[in-house]
PDB file of C-alpha atoms in Angstrom:
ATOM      1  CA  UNK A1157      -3.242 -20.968   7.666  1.00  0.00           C
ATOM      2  CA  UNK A1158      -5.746 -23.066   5.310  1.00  0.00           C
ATOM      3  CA  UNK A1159      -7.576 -21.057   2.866  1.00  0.00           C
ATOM      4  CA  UNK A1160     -10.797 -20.026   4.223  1.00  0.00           C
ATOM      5  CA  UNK A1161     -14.384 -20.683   2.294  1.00  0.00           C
ATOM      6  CA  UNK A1162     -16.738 -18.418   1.507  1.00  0.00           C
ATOM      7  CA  UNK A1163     -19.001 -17.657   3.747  1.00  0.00           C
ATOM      8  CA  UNK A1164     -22.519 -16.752   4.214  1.00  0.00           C
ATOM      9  CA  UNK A1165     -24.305 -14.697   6.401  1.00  0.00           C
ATOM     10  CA  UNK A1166     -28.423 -14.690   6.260  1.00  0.00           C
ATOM     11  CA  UNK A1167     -30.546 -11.971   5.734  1.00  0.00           C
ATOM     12  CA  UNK A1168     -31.997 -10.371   8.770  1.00  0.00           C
ATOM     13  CA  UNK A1169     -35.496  -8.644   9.127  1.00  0.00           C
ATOM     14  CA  UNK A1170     -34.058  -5.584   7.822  1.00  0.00           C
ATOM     15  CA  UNK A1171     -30.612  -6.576   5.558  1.00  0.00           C
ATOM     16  CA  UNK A1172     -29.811  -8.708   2.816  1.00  0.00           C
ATOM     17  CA  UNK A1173     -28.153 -11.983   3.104  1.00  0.00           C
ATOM     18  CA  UNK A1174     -24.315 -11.266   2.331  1.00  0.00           C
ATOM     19  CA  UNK A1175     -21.576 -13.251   0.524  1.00  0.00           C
ATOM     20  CA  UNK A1176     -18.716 -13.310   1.433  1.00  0.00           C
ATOM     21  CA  UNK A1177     -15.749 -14.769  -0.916  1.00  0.00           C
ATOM     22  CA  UNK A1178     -12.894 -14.336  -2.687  1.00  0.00           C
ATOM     23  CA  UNK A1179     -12.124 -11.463  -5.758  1.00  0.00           C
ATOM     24  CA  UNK A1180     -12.353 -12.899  -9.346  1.00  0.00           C
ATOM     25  CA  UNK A1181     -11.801 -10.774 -12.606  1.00  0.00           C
ATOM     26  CA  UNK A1182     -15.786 -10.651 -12.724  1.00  0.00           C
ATOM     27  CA  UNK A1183     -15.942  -8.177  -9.504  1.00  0.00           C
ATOM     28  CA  UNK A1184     -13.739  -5.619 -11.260  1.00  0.00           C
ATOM     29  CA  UNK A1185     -16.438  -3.738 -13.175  1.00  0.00           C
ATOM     30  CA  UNK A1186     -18.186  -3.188 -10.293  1.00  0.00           C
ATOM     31  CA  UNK A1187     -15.438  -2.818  -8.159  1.00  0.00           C
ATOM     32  CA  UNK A1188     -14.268   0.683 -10.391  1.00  0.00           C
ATOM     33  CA  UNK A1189     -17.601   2.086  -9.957  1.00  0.00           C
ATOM     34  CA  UNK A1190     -18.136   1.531  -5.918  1.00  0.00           C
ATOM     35  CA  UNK A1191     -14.266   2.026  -4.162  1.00  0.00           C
ATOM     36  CA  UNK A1192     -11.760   4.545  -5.509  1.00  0.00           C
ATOM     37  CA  UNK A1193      -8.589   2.190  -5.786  1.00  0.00           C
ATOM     38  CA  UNK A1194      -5.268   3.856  -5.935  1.00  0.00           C
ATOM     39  CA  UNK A1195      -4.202   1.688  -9.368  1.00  0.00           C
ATOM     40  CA  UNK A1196      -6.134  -0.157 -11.615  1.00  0.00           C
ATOM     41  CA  UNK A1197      -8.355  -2.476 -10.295  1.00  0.00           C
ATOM     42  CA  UNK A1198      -6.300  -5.441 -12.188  1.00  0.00           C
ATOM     43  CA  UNK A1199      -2.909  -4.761 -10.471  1.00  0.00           C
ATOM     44  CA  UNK A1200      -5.565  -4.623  -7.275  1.00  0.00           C
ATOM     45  CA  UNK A1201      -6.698  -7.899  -8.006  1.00  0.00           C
ATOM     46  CA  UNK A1202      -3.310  -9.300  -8.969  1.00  0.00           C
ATOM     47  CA  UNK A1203      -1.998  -8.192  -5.704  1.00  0.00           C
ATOM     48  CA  UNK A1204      -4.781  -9.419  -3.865  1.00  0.00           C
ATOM     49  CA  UNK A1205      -4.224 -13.269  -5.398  1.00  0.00           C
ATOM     50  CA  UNK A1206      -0.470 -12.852  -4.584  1.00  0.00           C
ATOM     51  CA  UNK A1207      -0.929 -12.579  -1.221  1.00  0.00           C
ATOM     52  CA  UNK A1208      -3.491 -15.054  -1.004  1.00  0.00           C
ATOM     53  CA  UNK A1209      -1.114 -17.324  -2.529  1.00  0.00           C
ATOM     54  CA  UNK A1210       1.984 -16.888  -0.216  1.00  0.00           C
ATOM     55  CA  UNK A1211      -0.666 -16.995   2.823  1.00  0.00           C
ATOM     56  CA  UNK A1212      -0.782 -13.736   3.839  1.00  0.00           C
ATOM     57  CA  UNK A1213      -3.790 -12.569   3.181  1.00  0.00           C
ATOM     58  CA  UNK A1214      -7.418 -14.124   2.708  1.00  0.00           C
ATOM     59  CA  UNK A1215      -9.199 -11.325   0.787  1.00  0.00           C
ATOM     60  CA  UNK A1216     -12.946 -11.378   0.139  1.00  0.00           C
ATOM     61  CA  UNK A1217     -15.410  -9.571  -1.808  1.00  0.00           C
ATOM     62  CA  UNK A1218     -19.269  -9.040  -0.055  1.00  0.00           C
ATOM     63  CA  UNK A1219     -21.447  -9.474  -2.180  1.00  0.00           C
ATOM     64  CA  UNK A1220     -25.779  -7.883  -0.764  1.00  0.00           C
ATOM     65  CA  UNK A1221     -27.763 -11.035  -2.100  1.00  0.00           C
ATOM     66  CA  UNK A1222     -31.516  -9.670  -2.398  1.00  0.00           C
ATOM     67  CA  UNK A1223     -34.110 -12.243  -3.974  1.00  0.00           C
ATOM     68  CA  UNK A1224     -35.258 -11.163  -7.421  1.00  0.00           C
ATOM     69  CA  UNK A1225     -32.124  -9.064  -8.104  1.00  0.00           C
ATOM     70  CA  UNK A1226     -28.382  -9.987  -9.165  1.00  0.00           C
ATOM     71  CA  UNK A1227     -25.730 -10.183  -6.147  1.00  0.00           C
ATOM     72  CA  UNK A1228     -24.148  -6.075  -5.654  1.00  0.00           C
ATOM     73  CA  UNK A1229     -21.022  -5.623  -4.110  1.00  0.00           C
ATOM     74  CA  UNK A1230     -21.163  -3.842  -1.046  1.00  0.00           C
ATOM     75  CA  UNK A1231     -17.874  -4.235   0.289  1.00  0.00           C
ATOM     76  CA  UNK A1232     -14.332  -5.931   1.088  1.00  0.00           C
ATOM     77  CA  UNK A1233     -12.917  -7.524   3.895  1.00  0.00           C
ATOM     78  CA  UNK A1234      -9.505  -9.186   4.425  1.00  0.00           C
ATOM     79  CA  UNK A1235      -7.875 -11.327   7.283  1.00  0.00           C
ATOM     80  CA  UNK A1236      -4.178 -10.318   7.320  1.00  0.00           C
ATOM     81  CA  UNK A1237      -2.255 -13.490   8.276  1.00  0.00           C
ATOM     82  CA  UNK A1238       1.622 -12.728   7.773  1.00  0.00           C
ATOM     83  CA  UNK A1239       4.615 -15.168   8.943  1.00  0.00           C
ATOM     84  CA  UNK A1240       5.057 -13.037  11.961  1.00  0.00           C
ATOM     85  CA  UNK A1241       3.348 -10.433  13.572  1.00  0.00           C
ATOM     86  CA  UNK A1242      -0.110 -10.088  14.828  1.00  0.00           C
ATOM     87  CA  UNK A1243      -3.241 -11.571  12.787  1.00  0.00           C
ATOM     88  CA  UNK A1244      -5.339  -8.133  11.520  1.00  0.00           C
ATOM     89  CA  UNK A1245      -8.664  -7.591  10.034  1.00  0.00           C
ATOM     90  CA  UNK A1246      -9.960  -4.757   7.888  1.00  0.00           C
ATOM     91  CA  UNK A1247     -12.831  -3.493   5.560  1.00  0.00           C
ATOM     92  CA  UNK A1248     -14.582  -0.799   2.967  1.00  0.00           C
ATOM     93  CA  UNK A1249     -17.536  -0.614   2.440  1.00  0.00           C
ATOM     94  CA  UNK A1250     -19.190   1.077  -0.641  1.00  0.00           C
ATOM     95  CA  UNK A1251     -20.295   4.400   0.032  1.00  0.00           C
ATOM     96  CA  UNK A1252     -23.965   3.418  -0.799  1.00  0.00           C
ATOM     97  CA  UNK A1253     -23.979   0.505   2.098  1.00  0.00           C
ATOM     98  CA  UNK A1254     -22.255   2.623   4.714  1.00  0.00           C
ATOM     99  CA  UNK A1255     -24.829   3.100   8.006  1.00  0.00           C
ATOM    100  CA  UNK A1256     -26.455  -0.558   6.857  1.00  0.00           C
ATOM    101  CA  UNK A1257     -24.351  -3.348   9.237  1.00  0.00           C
ATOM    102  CA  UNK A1258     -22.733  -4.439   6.276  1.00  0.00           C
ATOM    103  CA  UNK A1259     -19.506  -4.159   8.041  1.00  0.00           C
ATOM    104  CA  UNK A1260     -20.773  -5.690  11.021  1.00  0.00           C
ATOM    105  CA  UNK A1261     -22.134  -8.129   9.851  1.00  0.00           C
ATOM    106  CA  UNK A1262     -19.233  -9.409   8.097  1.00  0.00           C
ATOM    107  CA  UNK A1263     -16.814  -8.934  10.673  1.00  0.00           C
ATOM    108  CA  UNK A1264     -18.645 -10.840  12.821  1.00  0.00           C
ATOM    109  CA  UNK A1265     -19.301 -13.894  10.379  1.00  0.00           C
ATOM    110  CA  UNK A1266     -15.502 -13.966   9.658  1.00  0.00           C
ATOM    111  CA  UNK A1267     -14.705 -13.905  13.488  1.00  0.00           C
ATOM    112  CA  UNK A1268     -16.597 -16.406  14.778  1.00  0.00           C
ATOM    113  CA  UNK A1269     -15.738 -18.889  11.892  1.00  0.00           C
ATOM    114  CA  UNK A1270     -11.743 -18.117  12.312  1.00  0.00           C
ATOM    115  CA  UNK A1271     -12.584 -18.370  15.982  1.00  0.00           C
ATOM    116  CA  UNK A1272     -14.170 -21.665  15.504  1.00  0.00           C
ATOM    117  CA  UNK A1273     -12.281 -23.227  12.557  1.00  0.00           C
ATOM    118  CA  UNK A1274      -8.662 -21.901  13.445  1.00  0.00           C
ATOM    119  CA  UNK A1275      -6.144 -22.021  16.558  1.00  0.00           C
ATOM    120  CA  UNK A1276      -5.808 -18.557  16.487  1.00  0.00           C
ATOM    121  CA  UNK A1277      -5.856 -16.543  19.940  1.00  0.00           C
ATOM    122  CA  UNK A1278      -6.805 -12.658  18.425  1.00  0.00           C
ATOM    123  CA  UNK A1279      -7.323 -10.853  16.151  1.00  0.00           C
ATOM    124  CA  UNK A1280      -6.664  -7.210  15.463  1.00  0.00           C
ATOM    125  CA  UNK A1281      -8.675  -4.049  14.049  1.00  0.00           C
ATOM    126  CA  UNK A1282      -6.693  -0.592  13.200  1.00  0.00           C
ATOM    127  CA  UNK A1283      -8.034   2.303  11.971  1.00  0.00           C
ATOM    128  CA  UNK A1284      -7.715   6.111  11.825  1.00  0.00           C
ATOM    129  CA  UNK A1285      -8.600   7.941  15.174  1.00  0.00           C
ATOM    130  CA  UNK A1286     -11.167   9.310  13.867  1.00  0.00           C
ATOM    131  CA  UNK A1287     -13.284   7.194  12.130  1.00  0.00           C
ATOM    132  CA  UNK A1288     -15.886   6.951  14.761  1.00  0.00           C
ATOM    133  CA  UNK A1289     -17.568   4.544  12.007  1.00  0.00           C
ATOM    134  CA  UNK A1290     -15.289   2.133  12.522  1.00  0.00           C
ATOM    135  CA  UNK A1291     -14.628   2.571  16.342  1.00  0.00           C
ATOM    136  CA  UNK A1292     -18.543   1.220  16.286  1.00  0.00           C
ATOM    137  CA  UNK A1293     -18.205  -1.617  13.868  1.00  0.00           C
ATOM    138  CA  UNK A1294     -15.551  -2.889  15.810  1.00  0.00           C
ATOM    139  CA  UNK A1295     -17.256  -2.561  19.186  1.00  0.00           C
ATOM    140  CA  UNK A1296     -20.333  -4.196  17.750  1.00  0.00           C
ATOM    141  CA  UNK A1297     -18.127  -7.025  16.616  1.00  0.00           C
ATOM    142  CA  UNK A1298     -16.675  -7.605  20.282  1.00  0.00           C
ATOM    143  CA  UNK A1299     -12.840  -6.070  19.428  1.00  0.00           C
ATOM    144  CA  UNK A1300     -12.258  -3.895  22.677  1.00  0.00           C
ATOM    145  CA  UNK A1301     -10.350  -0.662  22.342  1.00  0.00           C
ATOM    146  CA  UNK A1302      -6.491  -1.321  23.322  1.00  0.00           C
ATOM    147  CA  UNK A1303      -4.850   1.854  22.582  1.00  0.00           C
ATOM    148  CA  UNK A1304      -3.953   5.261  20.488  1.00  0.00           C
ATOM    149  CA  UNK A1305      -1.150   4.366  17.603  1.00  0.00           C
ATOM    150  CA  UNK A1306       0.792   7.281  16.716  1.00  0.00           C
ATOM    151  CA  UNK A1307       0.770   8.421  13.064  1.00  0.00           C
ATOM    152  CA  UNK A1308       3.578   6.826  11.272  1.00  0.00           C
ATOM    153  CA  UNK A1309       3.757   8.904   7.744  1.00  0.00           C
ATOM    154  CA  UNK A1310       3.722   8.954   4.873  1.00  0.00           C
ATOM    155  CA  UNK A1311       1.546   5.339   5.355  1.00  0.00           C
ATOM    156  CA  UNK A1312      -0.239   6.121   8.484  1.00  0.00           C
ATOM    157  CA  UNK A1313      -0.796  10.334   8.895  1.00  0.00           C
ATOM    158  CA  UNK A1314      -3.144  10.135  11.073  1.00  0.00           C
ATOM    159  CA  UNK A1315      -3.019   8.573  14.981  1.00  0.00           C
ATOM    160  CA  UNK A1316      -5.211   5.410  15.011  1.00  0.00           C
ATOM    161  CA  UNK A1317      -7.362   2.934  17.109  1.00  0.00           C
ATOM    162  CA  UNK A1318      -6.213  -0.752  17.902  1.00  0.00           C
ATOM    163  CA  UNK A1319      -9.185  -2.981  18.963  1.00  0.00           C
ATOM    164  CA  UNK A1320      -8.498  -6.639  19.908  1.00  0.00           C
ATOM    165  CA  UNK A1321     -10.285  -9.539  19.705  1.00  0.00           C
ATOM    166  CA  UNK A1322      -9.439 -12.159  22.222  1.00  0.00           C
ATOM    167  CA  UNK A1323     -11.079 -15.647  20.271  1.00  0.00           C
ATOM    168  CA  UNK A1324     -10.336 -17.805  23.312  1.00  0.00           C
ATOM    169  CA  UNK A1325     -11.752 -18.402  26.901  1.00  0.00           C
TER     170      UNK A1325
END
C-alpha cells in the first residue's frame, strides 16, 4: 500500500482543525508529557518508522491546529496494513482531548480517504470490552459491532470489541 499523506480535517463550529501526519523526532517532547509509552519515546518512534518502512503500518501524529496558538498534539492514529491478515485501525488520544471528537474526527478523515484513495474492502477496529469510549468512536465513524474477542493474555487480558468497516457498496 502507497504511503498515505497527511491529512487535514477543518475546524468545526466547536473543534479545532486537526493534522494529521506522520511522527518526526520534533513530536517526542510533547509526546512524553501527553501518552505514557511503555519505552522511551525514541525506540517508540524508531519502531514506528520501521514499520512504516516495510509497509505495515502508516502511523500519524494529530496535531489540534487553533489560530493564534502553536499546533498541540492531541493524539495518534495508525492504519495497520500487514502482508496478510485483516487491515486494522487504532488510536489514543491525550487525556486532555478525550470527550472532544478528536478521535472521531480522525477516524473518519482517515476512512473515507483510504476508502476513496485505496482498493481496500474493510477495515477493522479492536478494543477492550469495556471501553465504552471507544465502542462510540467507532459507531460514530460507521464500524458496526461484529463480535466479543476472547482475552488472549498476557497481550490481550481483557475480552474485546471488533467493529468493521465495510468501504465498498
Amino acid at each position: 500500500m502507497m504511503p498515505l499523506p497527511p491529512l487535514a480535517v477543518p475546524a468545526t463550529v466547536t473543534a479545532p482543525a486537526l493534522r494529521l501526519r506522520p511522527w518526526s523526532a520534533a513530536d517526542l517532547t510533547e509526546l512524553a508529557d501527553v501518552f505514557p509509552l511503555p519505552g522511551a519515546p525514541g525506540e517508540w518512534l524508531a519502531a514506528e518508522r520501521r514499520g512504516r518502512a516495510a509497509g505495515e503500518r502508516q502511523g500519524f501524529a494529530i496535531r489540534a491546529e487553533t489560530a493564534g496558538a502553536a499546533p498541540r498534539l492531541v493524539g495518534h492514529l495508525v492504519l495497520k496494513t500487514p502482508a496478510a491478515g485483516p487491515r486494522e485501525v487504532g488510536y489514543w488520544t491525550a487525556e486532555a482531548a478525550r470527550g472532544t471528537g478528536v478521535a472521531t474526527r480522525a477516524l473518519r478523515a482517515l476512512t473515507t480517504h483510504v476508502r476513496d484513495e485505496t482498493d481496500l474492502r474493510e477495515l477493522r477496529l479492536l478494543h477492550q470490552e469495556d471501553n465504552t469510549a471507544s465502542c462510540r468512536v467507532a459507531e460514530k465513524s460507521g464500524y458496526v459491532f461484529s463480535r466479543v474477542l476472547p482475552a488472549f493474555p498476557p497481550a490481550f487480558p481483557r475480552d474485546g470489541h471488533l467493529h468493521v468497516r465495510h468501504l465498498t457498496g
